[in-house]
Amino acid sequence: MEPRDRRNPYLIPRLYIEGIKGDEYLVESGEGVYKRSKSCPSGSRCYGKAIYGVELDSILDLLEKKVKRSFIVEPGDKPGEGILVESGVHAEPIPVSGKRAVIEVLEGDEVKEGDVLGLIVTGKYELRKVRSHVDGIVVYIYSSPMGPPDENIVFIVPRDQVKRIKIEE
């Protein structure tokens, strides 16, 4: 895994979900290219903007470990680039939860089995590393709005199931 520059603050990604209404859309316009739009043209494949980080039940099934609805994540530190994940794809949920939790990966990072995903402080105030048990791409990081404790889930999808796309204005 290639480390990111941690001097910059975390910039919240944008989330677009296929088939939902939003105040902004990504519309498929060609091979791997999506354009921002204020509306969804009839007959087009559109992704409506949703709130990042708290949306979970509409896009991911934790029991089946599958993507329920296709979605696109535009990482905050890489505007104009996106990660497209199609429905039906396996998504491995890895909890990073504790009294305090720090996520060490970002959306779009490639991880290998054994890589550190985050650090947690346990109820006994011990510091622990949470490692990945799969290889793949970090596609979504869920953060529960409830708490404490800090509850996060890092979702990893096999590399060959993630499509990198370009997002144009």
PDB file of C-alpha atoms in Angstrom:
ATOM      1  CA  MET A   1       0.000   0.000   0.000  1.00  0.00           C
ATOM      2  CA  GLU A   2       1.301   3.410  -0.962  1.00  0.00           C
ATOM      3  CA  PRO A   3       1.121   5.917   1.944  1.00  0.00           C
ATOM      4  CA  ARG A   4      -0.787   9.156   1.388  1.00  0.00           C
ATOM      5  CA  ASP A   5       0.341  12.578   2.515  1.00  0.00           C
ATOM      6  CA  ARG A   6      -1.104  12.854   6.041  1.00  0.00           C
ATOM      7  CA  ARG A   7      -0.241  16.543   6.468  1.00  0.00           C
ATOM      8  CA  ASN A   8      -3.420  17.485   4.626  1.00  0.00           C
ATOM      9  CA  PRO A   9      -6.798  17.168   6.342  1.00  0.00           C
ATOM     10  CA  TYR A  10      -9.184  14.392   5.306  1.00  0.00           C
ATOM     11  CA  LEU A  11     -11.442  15.705   2.575  1.00  0.00           C
ATOM     12  CA  ILE A  12     -14.853  14.039   2.601  1.00  0.00           C
ATOM     13  CA  PRO A  13     -15.571  12.157  -0.623  1.00  0.00           C
ATOM     14  CA  ARG A  14     -18.722  12.552  -2.672  1.00  0.00           C
ATOM     15  CA  LEU A  15     -21.091   9.587  -2.963  1.00  0.00           C
ATOM     16  CA  TYR A  16     -23.403   8.993  -5.912  1.00  0.00           C
ATOM     17  CA  ILE A  17     -25.930   6.136  -5.895  1.00  0.00           C
ATOM     18  CA  GLU A  18     -27.627   4.760  -8.994  1.00  0.00           C
ATOM     19  CA  GLY A  19     -31.349   5.403  -9.162  1.00  0.00           C
ATOM     20  CA  ILE A  20     -31.748   7.886  -6.309  1.00  0.00           C
ATOM     21  CA  LYS A  21     -32.836  11.506  -6.549  1.00  0.00           C
ATOM     22  CA  GLY A  22     -30.351  14.195  -5.609  1.00  0.00           C
ATOM     23  CA  ASP A  23     -29.497  17.833  -6.158  1.00  0.00           C
ATOM     24  CA  GLU A  24     -26.612  16.706  -8.358  1.00  0.00           C
ATOM     25  CA  TYR A  25     -26.123  13.720 -10.652  1.00  0.00           C
ATOM     26  CA  LEU A  26     -23.376  11.878 -12.453  1.00  0.00           C
ATOM     27  CA  VAL A  27     -24.566  10.841 -15.888  1.00  0.00           C
ATOM     28  CA  GLU A  28     -22.780   8.164 -17.916  1.00  0.00           C
ATOM     29  CA  SER A  29     -21.587   9.806 -21.120  1.00  0.00           C
ATOM     30  CA  GLY A  30     -19.181   7.285 -22.606  1.00  0.00           C
ATOM     31  CA  GLU A  31     -16.620   4.626 -21.864  1.00  0.00           C
ATOM     32  CA  GLY A  32     -15.475   5.394 -18.322  1.00  0.00           C
ATOM     33  CA  VAL A  33     -16.565   9.060 -18.427  1.00  0.00           C
ATOM     34  CA  TYR A  34     -19.333  10.576 -16.301  1.00  0.00           C
ATOM     35  CA  LYS A  35     -20.569  14.183 -16.369  1.00  0.00           C
ATOM     36  CA  ARG A  36     -22.017  16.265 -13.546  1.00  0.00           C
ATOM     37  CA  SER A  37     -25.587  17.399 -14.129  1.00  0.00           C
ATOM     38  CA  LYS A  38     -28.416  19.078 -12.229  1.00  0.00           C
ATOM     39  CA  SER A  39     -30.899  16.600 -13.731  1.00  0.00           C
ATOM     40  CA  CYS A  40     -31.091  13.023 -14.960  1.00  0.00           C
ATOM     41  CA  PRO A  41     -31.937  12.851 -18.675  1.00  0.00           C
ATOM     42  CA  SER A  42     -34.589  10.263 -19.540  1.00  0.00           C
ATOM     43  CA  GLY A  43     -33.107   6.904 -20.529  1.00  0.00           C
ATOM     44  CA  SER A  44     -29.665   7.702 -19.092  1.00  0.00           C
ATOM     45  CA  ARG A  45     -27.791   5.818 -16.398  1.00  0.00           C
ATOM     46  CA  CYS A  46     -27.669   8.337 -13.533  1.00  0.00           C
ATOM     47  CA  TYR A  47     -26.239   8.400 -10.034  1.00  0.00           C
ATOM     48  CA  GLY A  48     -27.778  10.812  -7.512  1.00  0.00           C
ATOM     49  CA  LYS A  49     -25.635  12.533  -4.891  1.00  0.00           C
ATOM     50  CA  ALA A  50     -26.070  11.220  -1.323  1.00  0.00           C
ATOM     51  CA  ILE A  51     -24.552  12.040   2.060  1.00  0.00           C
ATOM     52  CA  TYR A  52     -21.182  10.302   2.393  1.00  0.00           C
ATOM     53  CA  GLY A  53     -20.233   8.239   5.423  1.00  0.00           C
ATOM     54  CA  VAL A  54     -23.686   7.537   6.851  1.00  0.00           C
ATOM     55  CA  GLU A  55     -25.346   5.899   3.852  1.00  0.00           C
ATOM     56  CA  LEU A  56     -25.118   2.147   4.292  1.00  0.00           C
ATOM     57  CA  ASP A  57     -28.337   0.143   4.061  1.00  0.00           C
ATOM     58  CA  SER A  58     -29.255   1.339   0.568  1.00  0.00           C
ATOM     59  CA  ILE A  59     -25.929   0.365  -1.023  1.00  0.00           C
ATOM     60  CA  LEU A  60     -24.437  -2.506   0.989  1.00  0.00           C
ATOM     61  CA  ASP A  61     -25.758  -5.741   2.470  1.00  0.00           C
ATOM     62  CA  LEU A  62     -23.676  -6.631   5.529  1.00  0.00           C
ATOM     63  CA  LEU A  63     -25.053 -10.179   5.830  1.00  0.00           C
ATOM     64  CA  GLU A  64     -24.540 -11.122   2.183  1.00  0.00           C
ATOM     65  CA  LYS A  65     -21.365  -8.997   1.912  1.00  0.00           C
ATOM     66  CA  LYS A  66     -22.638  -7.680  -1.411  1.00  0.00           C
ATOM     67  CA  VAL A  67     -23.271  -4.346  -3.066  1.00  0.00           C
ATOM     68  CA  LYS A  68     -27.056  -3.831  -3.287  1.00  0.00           C
ATOM     69  CA  ARG A  69     -27.015  -0.797  -5.571  1.00  0.00           C
ATOM     70  CA  SER A  70     -24.296   0.491  -7.910  1.00  0.00           C
ATOM     71  CA  PHE A  71     -22.462   3.525  -6.581  1.00  0.00           C
ATOM     72  CA  ILE A  72     -19.627   5.921  -7.360  1.00  0.00           C
ATOM     73  CA  VAL A  73     -17.238   7.441  -4.821  1.00  0.00           C
ATOM     74  CA  GLU A  74     -15.265  10.544  -5.770  1.00  0.00           C
ATOM     75  CA  PRO A  75     -12.379  10.749  -3.259  1.00  0.00           C
ATOM     76  CA  GLY A  76     -12.046  14.192  -1.673  1.00  0.00           C
ATOM     77  CA  ASP A  77      -8.342  14.393  -2.455  1.00  0.00           C
ATOM     78  CA  LYS A  78      -8.817  13.408  -6.113  1.00  0.00           C
ATOM     79  CA  PRO A  79     -11.576  15.531  -7.671  1.00  0.00           C
ATOM     80  CA  GLY A  80     -12.418  14.426 -11.202  1.00  0.00           C
ATOM     81  CA  GLU A  81     -11.587  10.788 -10.471  1.00  0.00           C
ATOM     82  CA  GLY A  82     -14.094   8.198  -9.333  1.00  0.00           C
ATOM     83  CA  ILE A  83     -14.477   4.617  -8.199  1.00  0.00           C
ATOM     84  CA  LEU A  84     -17.453   2.768  -9.695  1.00  0.00           C
ATOM     85  CA  VAL A  85     -18.719  -0.347  -7.912  1.00  0.00           C
ATOM     86  CA  GLU A  86     -21.522  -2.317  -9.595  1.00  0.00           C
ATOM     87  CA  SER A  87     -24.376  -4.036  -7.765  1.00  0.00           C
ATOM     88  CA  GLY A  88     -23.868  -7.707  -6.947  1.00  0.00           C
ATOM     89  CA  VAL A  89     -20.128  -7.339  -6.300  1.00  0.00           C
ATOM     90  CA  HIS A  90     -18.606  -8.845  -3.128  1.00  0.00           C
ATOM     91  CA  ALA A  91     -17.661  -6.152  -0.585  1.00  0.00           C
ATOM     92  CA  GLU A  92     -15.709  -7.285   2.480  1.00  0.00           C
ATOM     93  CA  PRO A  93     -16.717  -5.270   5.583  1.00  0.00           C
ATOM     94  CA  ILE A  94     -13.928  -4.814   8.133  1.00  0.00           C
ATOM     95  CA  PRO A  95     -14.937  -3.077  11.391  1.00  0.00           C
ATOM     96  CA  VAL A  96     -12.586  -0.489  12.861  1.00  0.00           C
ATOM     97  CA  SER A  97     -14.369   0.208  16.129  1.00  0.00           C
ATOM     98  CA  GLY A  98     -13.304   1.090  19.643  1.00  0.00           C
ATOM     99  CA  LYS A  99     -13.385   3.781  22.337  1.00  0.00           C
ATOM    100  CA  ARG A 100     -11.407   5.768  19.803  1.00  0.00           C
ATOM    101  CA  ALA A 101     -10.664   4.799  16.203  1.00  0.00           C
ATOM    102  CA  VAL A 102      -8.353   6.283  13.593  1.00  0.00           C
ATOM    103  CA  ILE A 103      -8.692   5.161   9.989  1.00  0.00           C
ATOM    104  CA  GLU A 104      -5.336   4.876   8.211  1.00  0.00           C
ATOM    105  CA  VAL A 105      -6.621   4.260   4.659  1.00  0.00           C
ATOM    106  CA  LEU A 106      -8.519   6.396   2.186  1.00  0.00           C
ATOM    107  CA  GLU A 107     -11.032   5.602  -0.512  1.00  0.00           C
ATOM    108  CA  GLY A 108      -9.231   4.332  -3.588  1.00  0.00           C
ATOM    109  CA  ASP A 109      -6.267   2.879  -1.656  1.00  0.00           C
ATOM    110  CA  GLU A 110      -5.158  -0.571  -2.707  1.00  0.00           C
ATOM    111  CA  VAL A 111      -4.592  -2.831   0.306  1.00  0.00           C
ATOM    112  CA  LYS A 112      -3.095  -6.265   0.721  1.00  0.00           C
ATOM    113  CA  GLU A 113      -3.771  -8.876   3.361  1.00  0.00           C
ATOM    114  CA  GLY A 114      -2.022  -7.767   6.573  1.00  0.00           C
ATOM    115  CA  ASP A 115      -1.997  -4.020   5.783  1.00  0.00           C
ATOM    116  CA  VAL A 116      -3.084  -1.737   8.635  1.00  0.00           C
ATOM    117  CA  LEU A 117      -6.525  -0.216   8.063  1.00  0.00           C
ATOM    118  CA  GLY A 118      -6.778   1.643  11.340  1.00  0.00           C
ATOM    119  CA  LEU A 119      -5.867   1.976  14.992  1.00  0.00           C
ATOM    120  CA  ILE A 120      -8.267   1.563  17.889  1.00  0.00           C
ATOM    121  CA  VAL A 121      -8.213   2.220  21.607  1.00  0.00           C
ATOM    122  CA  THR A 122     -10.000  -0.606  23.429  1.00  0.00           C
ATOM    123  CA  GLY A 123     -12.171  -0.411  26.538  1.00  0.00           C
ATOM    124  CA  LYS A 124      -9.049  -1.258  28.564  1.00  0.00           C
ATOM    125  CA  TYR A 125      -7.222   1.634  26.875  1.00  0.00           C
ATOM    126  CA  GLU A 126      -4.947  -0.639  24.876  1.00  0.00           C
ATOM    127  CA  LEU A 127      -3.843   0.451  21.412  1.00  0.00           C
ATOM    128  CA  ARG A 128      -4.528  -2.117  18.684  1.00  0.00           C
ATOM    129  CA  LYS A 129      -3.979  -2.248  14.942  1.00  0.00           C
ATOM    130  CA  VAL A 130      -6.806  -3.441  12.712  1.00  0.00           C
ATOM    131  CA  ARG A 131      -5.419  -5.238   9.666  1.00  0.00           C
ATOM    132  CA  SER A 132      -7.008  -6.295   6.417  1.00  0.00           C
ATOM    133  CA  HIS A 133      -7.632  -9.997   5.902  1.00  0.00           C
ATOM    134  CA  VAL A 134      -8.225  -9.546   2.149  1.00  0.00           C
ATOM    135  CA  ASP A 135      -6.591  -7.910  -0.876  1.00  0.00           C
ATOM    136  CA  GLY A 136      -8.478  -5.223  -2.788  1.00  0.00           C
ATOM    137  CA  ILE A 137      -9.468  -1.581  -3.096  1.00  0.00           C
ATOM    138  CA  VAL A 138     -10.998   0.513  -0.298  1.00  0.00           C
ATOM    139  CA  VAL A 139     -14.264   1.664  -1.878  1.00  0.00           C
ATOM    140  CA  TYR A 140     -16.266   3.037   1.036  1.00  0.00           C
ATOM    141  CA  ILE A 141     -15.744   3.950   4.682  1.00  0.00           C
ATOM    142  CA  TYR A 142     -18.893   3.975   6.809  1.00  0.00           C
ATOM    143  CA  SER A 143     -18.871   5.998  10.026  1.00  0.00           C
ATOM    144  CA  SER A 144     -21.779   5.562  12.415  1.00  0.00           C
ATOM    145  CA  PRO A 145     -23.279   8.884  13.474  1.00  0.00           C
ATOM    146  CA  MET A 146     -23.990   7.345  16.892  1.00  0.00           C
ATOM    147  CA  GLY A 147     -21.332   7.010  19.545  1.00  0.00           C
ATOM    148  CA  PRO A 148     -19.149   6.816  21.463  1.00  0.00           C
ATOM    149  CA  PRO A 149     -17.632   4.319  20.901  1.00  0.00           C
ATOM    150  CA  ASP A 150     -16.340   5.128  17.426  1.00  0.00           C
ATOM    151  CA  GLU A 151     -17.858   2.692  14.932  1.00  0.00           C
ATOM    152  CA  ASN A 152     -16.467   2.518  11.419  1.00  0.00           C
ATOM    153  CA  ILE A 153     -16.549  -0.108   8.686  1.00  0.00           C
ATOM    154  CA  VAL A 154     -14.007  -0.178   5.857  1.00  0.00           C
ATOM    155  CA  PHE A 155     -15.345  -1.889   2.733  1.00  0.00           C
ATOM    156  CA  ILE A 156     -12.864  -3.598   0.441  1.00  0.00           C
ATOM    157  CA  VAL A 157     -13.757  -4.895  -3.028  1.00  0.00           C
ATOM    158  CA  PRO A 158     -11.558  -7.173  -5.164  1.00  0.00           C
ATOM    159  CA  ARG A 159      -9.389  -5.077  -7.477  1.00  0.00           C
ATOM    160  CA  ASP A 160     -10.842  -6.543 -10.681  1.00  0.00           C
ATOM    161  CA  GLN A 161     -14.369  -5.555  -9.574  1.00  0.00           C
ATOM    162  CA  VAL A 162     -13.596  -1.826  -9.236  1.00  0.00           C
ATOM    163  CA  LYS A 163     -13.754   0.503 -12.231  1.00  0.00           C
ATOM    164  CA  ARG A 164     -11.778   3.744 -12.193  1.00  0.00           C
ATOM    165  CA  ILE A 165     -13.716   6.471 -13.968  1.00  0.00           C
ATOM    166  CA  LYS A 166     -13.257  10.084 -15.015  1.00  0.00           C
ATOM    167  CA  ILE A 167     -15.696  12.748 -13.827  1.00  0.00           C
ATOM    168  CA  GLU A 168     -16.141  15.873 -15.928  1.00  0.00           C
ATOM    169  CA  GLU A 169     -17.925  19.129 -15.158  1.00  0.00           C
TER     170      GLU A 169
END
